[in-house]
Short mmCIF file of C-alpha atoms in Angstrom, two decimals:
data_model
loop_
_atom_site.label_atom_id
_atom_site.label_comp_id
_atom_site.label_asym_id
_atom_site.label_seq_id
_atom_site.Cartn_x
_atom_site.Cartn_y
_atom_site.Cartn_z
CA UNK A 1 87.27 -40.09 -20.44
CA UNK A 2 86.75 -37.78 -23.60
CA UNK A 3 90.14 -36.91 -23.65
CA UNK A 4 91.55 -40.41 -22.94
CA UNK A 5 89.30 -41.33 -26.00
CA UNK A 6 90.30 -38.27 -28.10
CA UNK A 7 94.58 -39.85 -27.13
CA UNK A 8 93.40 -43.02 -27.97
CA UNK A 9 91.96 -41.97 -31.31
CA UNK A 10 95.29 -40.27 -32.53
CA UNK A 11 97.77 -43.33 -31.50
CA UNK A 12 95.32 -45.44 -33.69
CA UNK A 13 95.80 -43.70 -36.12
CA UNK A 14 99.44 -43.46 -36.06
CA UNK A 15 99.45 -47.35 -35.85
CA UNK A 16 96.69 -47.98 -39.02
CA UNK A 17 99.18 -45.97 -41.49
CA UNK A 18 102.14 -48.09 -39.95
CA UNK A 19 103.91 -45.88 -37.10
CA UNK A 20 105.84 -47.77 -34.70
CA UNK A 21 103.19 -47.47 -31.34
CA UNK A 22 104.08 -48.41 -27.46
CA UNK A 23 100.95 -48.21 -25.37
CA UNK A 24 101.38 -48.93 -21.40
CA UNK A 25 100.17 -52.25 -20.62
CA UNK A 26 96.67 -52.17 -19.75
CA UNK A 27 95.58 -49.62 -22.05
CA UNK A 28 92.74 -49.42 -24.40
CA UNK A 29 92.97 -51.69 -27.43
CA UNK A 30 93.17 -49.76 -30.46
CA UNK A 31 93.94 -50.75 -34.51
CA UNK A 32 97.53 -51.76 -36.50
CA UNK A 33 99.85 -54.03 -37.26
CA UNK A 34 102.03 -53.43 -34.33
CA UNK A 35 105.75 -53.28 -34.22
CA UNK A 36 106.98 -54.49 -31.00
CA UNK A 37 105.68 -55.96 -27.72
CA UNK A 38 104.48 -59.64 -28.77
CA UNK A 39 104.23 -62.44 -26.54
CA UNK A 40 106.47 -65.47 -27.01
CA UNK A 41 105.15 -68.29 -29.01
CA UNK A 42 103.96 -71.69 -27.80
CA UNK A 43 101.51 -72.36 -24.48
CA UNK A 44 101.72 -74.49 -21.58
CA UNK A 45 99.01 -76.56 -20.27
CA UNK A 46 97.47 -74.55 -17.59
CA UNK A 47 98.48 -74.53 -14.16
CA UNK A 48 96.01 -72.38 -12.00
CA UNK A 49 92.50 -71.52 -11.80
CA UNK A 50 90.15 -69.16 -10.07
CA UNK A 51 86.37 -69.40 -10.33
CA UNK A 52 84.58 -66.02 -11.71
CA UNK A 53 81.73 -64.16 -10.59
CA UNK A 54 78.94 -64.43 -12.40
CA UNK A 55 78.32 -61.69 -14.41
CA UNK A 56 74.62 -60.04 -13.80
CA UNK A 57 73.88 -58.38 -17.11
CA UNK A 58 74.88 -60.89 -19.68
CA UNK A 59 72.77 -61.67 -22.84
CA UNK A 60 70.54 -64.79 -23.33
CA UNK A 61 73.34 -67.53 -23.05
CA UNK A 62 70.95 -70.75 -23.36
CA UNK A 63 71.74 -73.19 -25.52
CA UNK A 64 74.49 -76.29 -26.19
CA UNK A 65 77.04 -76.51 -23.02
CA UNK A 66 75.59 -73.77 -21.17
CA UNK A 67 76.58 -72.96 -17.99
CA UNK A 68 76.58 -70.11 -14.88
CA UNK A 69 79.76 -70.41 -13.60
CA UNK A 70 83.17 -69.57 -14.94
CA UNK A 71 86.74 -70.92 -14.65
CA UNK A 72 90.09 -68.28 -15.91
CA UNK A 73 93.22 -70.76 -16.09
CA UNK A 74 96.41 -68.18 -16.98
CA UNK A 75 99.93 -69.44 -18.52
CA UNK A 76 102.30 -67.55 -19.67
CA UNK A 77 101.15 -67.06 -23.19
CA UNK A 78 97.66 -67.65 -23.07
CA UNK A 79 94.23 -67.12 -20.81
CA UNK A 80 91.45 -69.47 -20.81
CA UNK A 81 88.06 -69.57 -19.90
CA UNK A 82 85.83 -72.40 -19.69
CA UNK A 83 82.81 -73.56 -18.30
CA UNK A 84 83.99 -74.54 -14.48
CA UNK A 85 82.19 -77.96 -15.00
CA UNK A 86 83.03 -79.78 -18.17
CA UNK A 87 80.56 -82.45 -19.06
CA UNK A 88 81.22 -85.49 -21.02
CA UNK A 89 80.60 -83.45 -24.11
CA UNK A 90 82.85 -82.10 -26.42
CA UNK A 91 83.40 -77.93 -26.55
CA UNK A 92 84.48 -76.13 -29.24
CA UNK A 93 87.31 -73.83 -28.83
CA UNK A 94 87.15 -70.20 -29.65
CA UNK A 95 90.92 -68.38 -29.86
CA UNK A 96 90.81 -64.67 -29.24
CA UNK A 97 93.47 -61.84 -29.92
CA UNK A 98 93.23 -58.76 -28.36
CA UNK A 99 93.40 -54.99 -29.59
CA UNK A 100 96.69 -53.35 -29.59
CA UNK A 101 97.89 -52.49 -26.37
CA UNK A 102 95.33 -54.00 -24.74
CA UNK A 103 95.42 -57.27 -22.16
CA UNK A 104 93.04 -59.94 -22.02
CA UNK A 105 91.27 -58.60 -18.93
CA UNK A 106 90.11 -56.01 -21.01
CA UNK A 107 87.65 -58.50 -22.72
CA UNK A 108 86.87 -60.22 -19.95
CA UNK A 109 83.28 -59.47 -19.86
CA UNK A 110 83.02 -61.02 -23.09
CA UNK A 111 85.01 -63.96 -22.96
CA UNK A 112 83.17 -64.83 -20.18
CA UNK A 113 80.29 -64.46 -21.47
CA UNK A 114 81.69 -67.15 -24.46
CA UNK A 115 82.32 -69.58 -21.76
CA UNK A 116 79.38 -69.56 -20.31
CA UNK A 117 77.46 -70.03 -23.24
CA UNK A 118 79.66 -73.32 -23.61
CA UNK A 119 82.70 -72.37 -25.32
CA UNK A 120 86.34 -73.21 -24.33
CA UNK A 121 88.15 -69.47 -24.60
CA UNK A 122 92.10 -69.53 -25.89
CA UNK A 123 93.28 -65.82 -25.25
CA UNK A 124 96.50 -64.92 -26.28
CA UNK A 125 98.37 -63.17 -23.60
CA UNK A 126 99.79 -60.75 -26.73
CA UNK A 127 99.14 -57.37 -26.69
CA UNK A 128 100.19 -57.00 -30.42
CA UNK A 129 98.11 -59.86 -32.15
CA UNK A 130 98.89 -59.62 -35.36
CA UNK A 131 102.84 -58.70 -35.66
CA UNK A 132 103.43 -62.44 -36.47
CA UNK A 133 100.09 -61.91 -39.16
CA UNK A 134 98.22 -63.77 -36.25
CA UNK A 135 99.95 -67.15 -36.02
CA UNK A 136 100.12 -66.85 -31.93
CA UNK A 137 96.29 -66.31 -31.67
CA UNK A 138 96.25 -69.86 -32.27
CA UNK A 139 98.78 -71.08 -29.70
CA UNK A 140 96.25 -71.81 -27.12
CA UNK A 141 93.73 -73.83 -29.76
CA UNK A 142 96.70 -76.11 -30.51
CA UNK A 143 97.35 -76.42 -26.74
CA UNK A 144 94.12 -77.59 -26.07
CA UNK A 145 93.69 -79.62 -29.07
CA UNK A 146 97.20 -81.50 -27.91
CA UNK A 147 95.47 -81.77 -24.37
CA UNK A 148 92.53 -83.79 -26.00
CA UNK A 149 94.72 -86.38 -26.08
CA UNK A 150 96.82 -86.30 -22.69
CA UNK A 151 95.20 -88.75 -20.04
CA UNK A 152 96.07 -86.23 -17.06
CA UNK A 153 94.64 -82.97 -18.69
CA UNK A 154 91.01 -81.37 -17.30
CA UNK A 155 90.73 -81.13 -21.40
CA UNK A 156 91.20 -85.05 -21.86
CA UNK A 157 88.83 -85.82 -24.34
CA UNK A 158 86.74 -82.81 -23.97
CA UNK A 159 87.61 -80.47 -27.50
CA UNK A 160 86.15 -81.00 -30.47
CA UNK A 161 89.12 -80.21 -32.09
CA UNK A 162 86.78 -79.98 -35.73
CA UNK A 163 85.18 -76.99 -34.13
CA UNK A 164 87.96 -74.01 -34.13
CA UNK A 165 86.85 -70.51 -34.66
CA UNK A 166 89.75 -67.75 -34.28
CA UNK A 167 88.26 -63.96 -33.62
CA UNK A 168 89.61 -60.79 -32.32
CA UNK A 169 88.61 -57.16 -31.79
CA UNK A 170 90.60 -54.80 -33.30
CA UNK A 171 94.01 -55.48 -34.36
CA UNK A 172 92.99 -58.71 -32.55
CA UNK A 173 90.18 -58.88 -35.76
CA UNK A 174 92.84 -58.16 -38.05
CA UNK A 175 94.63 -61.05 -37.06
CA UNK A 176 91.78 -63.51 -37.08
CA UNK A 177 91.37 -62.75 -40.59
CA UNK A 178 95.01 -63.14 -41.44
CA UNK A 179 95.01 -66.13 -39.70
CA UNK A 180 91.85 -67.94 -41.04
CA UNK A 181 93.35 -69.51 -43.93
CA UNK A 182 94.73 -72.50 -41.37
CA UNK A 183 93.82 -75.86 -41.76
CA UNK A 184 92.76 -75.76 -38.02
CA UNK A 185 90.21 -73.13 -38.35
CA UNK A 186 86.40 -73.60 -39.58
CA UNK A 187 85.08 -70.37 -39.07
CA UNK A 188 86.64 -66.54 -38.32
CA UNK A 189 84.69 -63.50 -36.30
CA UNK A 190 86.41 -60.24 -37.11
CA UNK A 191 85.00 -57.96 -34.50
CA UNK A 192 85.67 -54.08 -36.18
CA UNK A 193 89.26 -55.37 -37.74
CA UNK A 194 92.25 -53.05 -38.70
CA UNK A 195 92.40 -52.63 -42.48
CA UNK A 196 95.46 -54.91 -44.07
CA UNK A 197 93.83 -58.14 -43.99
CA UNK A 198 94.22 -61.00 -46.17
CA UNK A 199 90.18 -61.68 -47.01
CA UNK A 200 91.60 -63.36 -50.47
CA UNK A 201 93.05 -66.01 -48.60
CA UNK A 202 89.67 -67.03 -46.33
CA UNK A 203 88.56 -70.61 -46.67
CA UNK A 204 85.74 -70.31 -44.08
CA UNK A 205 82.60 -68.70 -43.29
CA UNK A 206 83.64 -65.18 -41.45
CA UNK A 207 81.37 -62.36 -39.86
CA UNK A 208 82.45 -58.88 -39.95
CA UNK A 209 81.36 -56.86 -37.13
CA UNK A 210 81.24 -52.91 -36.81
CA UNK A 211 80.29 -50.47 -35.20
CA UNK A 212 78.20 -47.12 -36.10
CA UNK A 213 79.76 -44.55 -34.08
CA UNK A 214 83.60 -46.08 -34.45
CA UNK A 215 86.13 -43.32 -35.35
CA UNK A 216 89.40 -45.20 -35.14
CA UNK A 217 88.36 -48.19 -37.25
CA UNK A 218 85.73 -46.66 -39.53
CA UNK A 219 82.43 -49.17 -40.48
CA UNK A 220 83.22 -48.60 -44.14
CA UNK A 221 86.76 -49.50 -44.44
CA UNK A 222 85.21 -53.08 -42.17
CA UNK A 223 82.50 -53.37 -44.96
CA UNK A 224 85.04 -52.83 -47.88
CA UNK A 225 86.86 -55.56 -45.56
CA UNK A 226 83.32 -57.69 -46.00
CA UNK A 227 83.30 -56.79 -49.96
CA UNK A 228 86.69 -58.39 -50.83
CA UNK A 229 85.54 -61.45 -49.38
CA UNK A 230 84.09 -63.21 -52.34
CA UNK A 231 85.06 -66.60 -52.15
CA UNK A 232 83.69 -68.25 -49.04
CA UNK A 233 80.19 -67.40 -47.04
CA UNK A 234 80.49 -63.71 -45.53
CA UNK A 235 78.57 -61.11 -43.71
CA UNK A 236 78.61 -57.84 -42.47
CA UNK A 237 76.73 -55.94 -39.39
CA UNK A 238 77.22 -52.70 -38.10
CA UNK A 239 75.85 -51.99 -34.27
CA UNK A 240 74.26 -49.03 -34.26
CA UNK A 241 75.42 -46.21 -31.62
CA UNK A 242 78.82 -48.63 -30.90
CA UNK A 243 81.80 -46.98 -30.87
CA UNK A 244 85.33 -48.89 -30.35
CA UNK A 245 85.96 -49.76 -26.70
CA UNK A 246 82.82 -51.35 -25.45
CA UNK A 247 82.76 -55.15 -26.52
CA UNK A 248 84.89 -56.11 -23.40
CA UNK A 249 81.81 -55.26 -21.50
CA UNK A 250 79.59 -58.29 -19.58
CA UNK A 251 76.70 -56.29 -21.46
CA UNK A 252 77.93 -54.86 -24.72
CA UNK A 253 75.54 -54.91 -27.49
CA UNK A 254 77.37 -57.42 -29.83
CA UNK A 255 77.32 -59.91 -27.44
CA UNK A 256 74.48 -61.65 -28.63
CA UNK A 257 75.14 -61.58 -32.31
CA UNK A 258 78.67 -62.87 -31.43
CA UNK A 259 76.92 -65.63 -29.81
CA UNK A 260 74.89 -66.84 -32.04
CA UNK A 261 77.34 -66.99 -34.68
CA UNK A 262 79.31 -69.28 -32.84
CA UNK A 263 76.45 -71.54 -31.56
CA UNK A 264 75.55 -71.73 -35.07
CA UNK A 265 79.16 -72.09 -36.37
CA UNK A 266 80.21 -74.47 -33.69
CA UNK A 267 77.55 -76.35 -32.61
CA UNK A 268 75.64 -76.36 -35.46
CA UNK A 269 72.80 -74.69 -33.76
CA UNK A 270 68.93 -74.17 -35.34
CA UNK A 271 67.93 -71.41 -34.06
CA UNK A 272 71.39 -69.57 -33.90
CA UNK A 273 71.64 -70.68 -37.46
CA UNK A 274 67.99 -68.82 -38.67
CA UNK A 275 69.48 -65.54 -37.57
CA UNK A 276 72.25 -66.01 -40.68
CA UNK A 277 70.61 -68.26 -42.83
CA UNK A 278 67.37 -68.36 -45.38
CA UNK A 279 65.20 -65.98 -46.92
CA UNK A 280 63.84 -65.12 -43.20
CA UNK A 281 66.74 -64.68 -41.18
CA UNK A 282 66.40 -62.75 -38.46
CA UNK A 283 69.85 -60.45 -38.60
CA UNK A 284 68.02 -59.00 -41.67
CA UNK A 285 65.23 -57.49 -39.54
CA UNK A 286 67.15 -56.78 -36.43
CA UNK A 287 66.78 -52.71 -35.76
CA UNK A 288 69.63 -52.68 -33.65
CA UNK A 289 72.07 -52.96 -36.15
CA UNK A 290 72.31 -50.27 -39.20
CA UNK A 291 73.42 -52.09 -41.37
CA UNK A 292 72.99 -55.76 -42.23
CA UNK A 293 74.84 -57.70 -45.51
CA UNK A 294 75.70 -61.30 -46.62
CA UNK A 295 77.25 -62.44 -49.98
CA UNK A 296 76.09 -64.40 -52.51
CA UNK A 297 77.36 -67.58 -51.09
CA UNK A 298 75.85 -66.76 -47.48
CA UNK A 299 72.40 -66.06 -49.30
CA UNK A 300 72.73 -69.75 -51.23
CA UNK A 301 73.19 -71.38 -47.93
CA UNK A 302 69.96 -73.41 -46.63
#
């Protein structure tokens, strides 16, 4: 494992100064732009299901939509998860890109673990999310939001299609950001995001996750991502002891935060929206993260 992370490590960093990189499918997701290997645009409604196991160590998932069980739905270009029962509610959608080189399944723990908490999960099935600057991440939102409104969809009626956020670890990350300026996006997660993104172009509030112990993309070029974001609502954490590969995991550490911010972003949730907001909140007093920031427009918000 320490030499697989020590490979791992090196092609990163081929890829963040802009080397062409080919990782076997499967592999870990590291940083970059990418120069080949993207999936092809567009996304079918889906056509199969299978109903997940429910994962044992997950974080504190109550709240709006919540649920135990788990339904994976696979197209061509795009994976989703959702809660296995769909009430008469309406979800929000959450479209994910993944690191490059790496496939969907190696977030699974996590995008589960958005489902569950009563998000509807659009993964791209890319394994270079940002070579079109991000523009396929959202493939699967707008297939969902189009199945909103056909009669014979499981999604008939069931997406609040005001309620987008686009995230992604990674080169996945970099993506979201690149991607956040669409009209069809109200908030953007950027879990530890390859450096090249477009933060001047941001029209919604956007969390920067990163991690502490991350040597292929550093915490300080992520919170000189965070800086450059000046116009809109922004903030910055940095996990303590997280290094690069881990978020996938059913019981990863940023789980929680990630959470949170989407309850509150999403759903519009009180307690989810303390941790972020007001002189008290709580992500300023959290000791498992390092280092905690939000701008001057996060700190106005009330």
């Amino acid at each position: 494992m320490h030499i697989r992370r020590i490979v791992i490590a090196a092609v990163a960093a081929v890829a963040l100064i802009g080397g062409s990189v080919s990782l076997q499918a499967g592999a870990s997701p590291v940083a970059g732009s990418g120069d080949s290997g993207s999936a092809g645009s567009g996304s079918a409604a889906p056509t199969s299901a299978e109903n997940a196991p429910i994962e044992e160590d997950a974080p504190e998932l109550d709240g709006p939509g919540s649920t135990a069980e788990v339904t994976v739905e696979k197209t061509t270009t795009t994976t989703f998860y959702r809660p296995s029962t769909l009430s008469n509610a309406k979800y929000p959608v959450v479209a994910w890109g993944n690191g490059t080189g790496a496939k969907v399944s190696f977030y699974d723990g996590l995008l589960r673990n958005l489902a569950k908490a009563g998000f509807i999960v659009a993964a791209a099935n890319t394994t270079q999310s940002n070579l079109d600057g991000g523009k396929k991440v959202l493939d699967g939102a707008r297939t969902l939001i189009a199945a909103n409104d056909q009669a014979d969809s499981v999604y008939f009626g069931k997406i609040d299609t005001t309620k987008i956020a686009i995230s992604g670890h990674s080169q996945g990350g970099l993506a979201a950001v690149n991607s956040g300026s669409n009209e069809i996006v109200s908030t953007v997660l950027a879990i530890q995001p390859g450096p090249g993104n477009q933060q001047d172009e941001l029209r919604v509030p956007t969390l920067y996750l990163a991690g502490e112990k991350d040597n292929i993309v550093r915490p300080g070029w992520v919170l000189d991502q965070y800086k450059r974001t000046t116009q809109v609502p922004a903030w910055f954490a940095e996990l303590g002891g997280e290094g690069h590969l881990d978020v996938g995991k059913a019981d990863n550490g940023f789980h929680p935060l990630i959470i949170n911010w989407l309850k509150y972003q999403l759903y519009g949730d009180a307690a989810a929206k303390n941790v972020f907001v007001g002189p008290q909140w709580s992500l300023s007093t959290d000791t498992a993260y390092t280092k905690v920031l939000r701008n001057d427009k996060a700190s106005a918000l009330n």
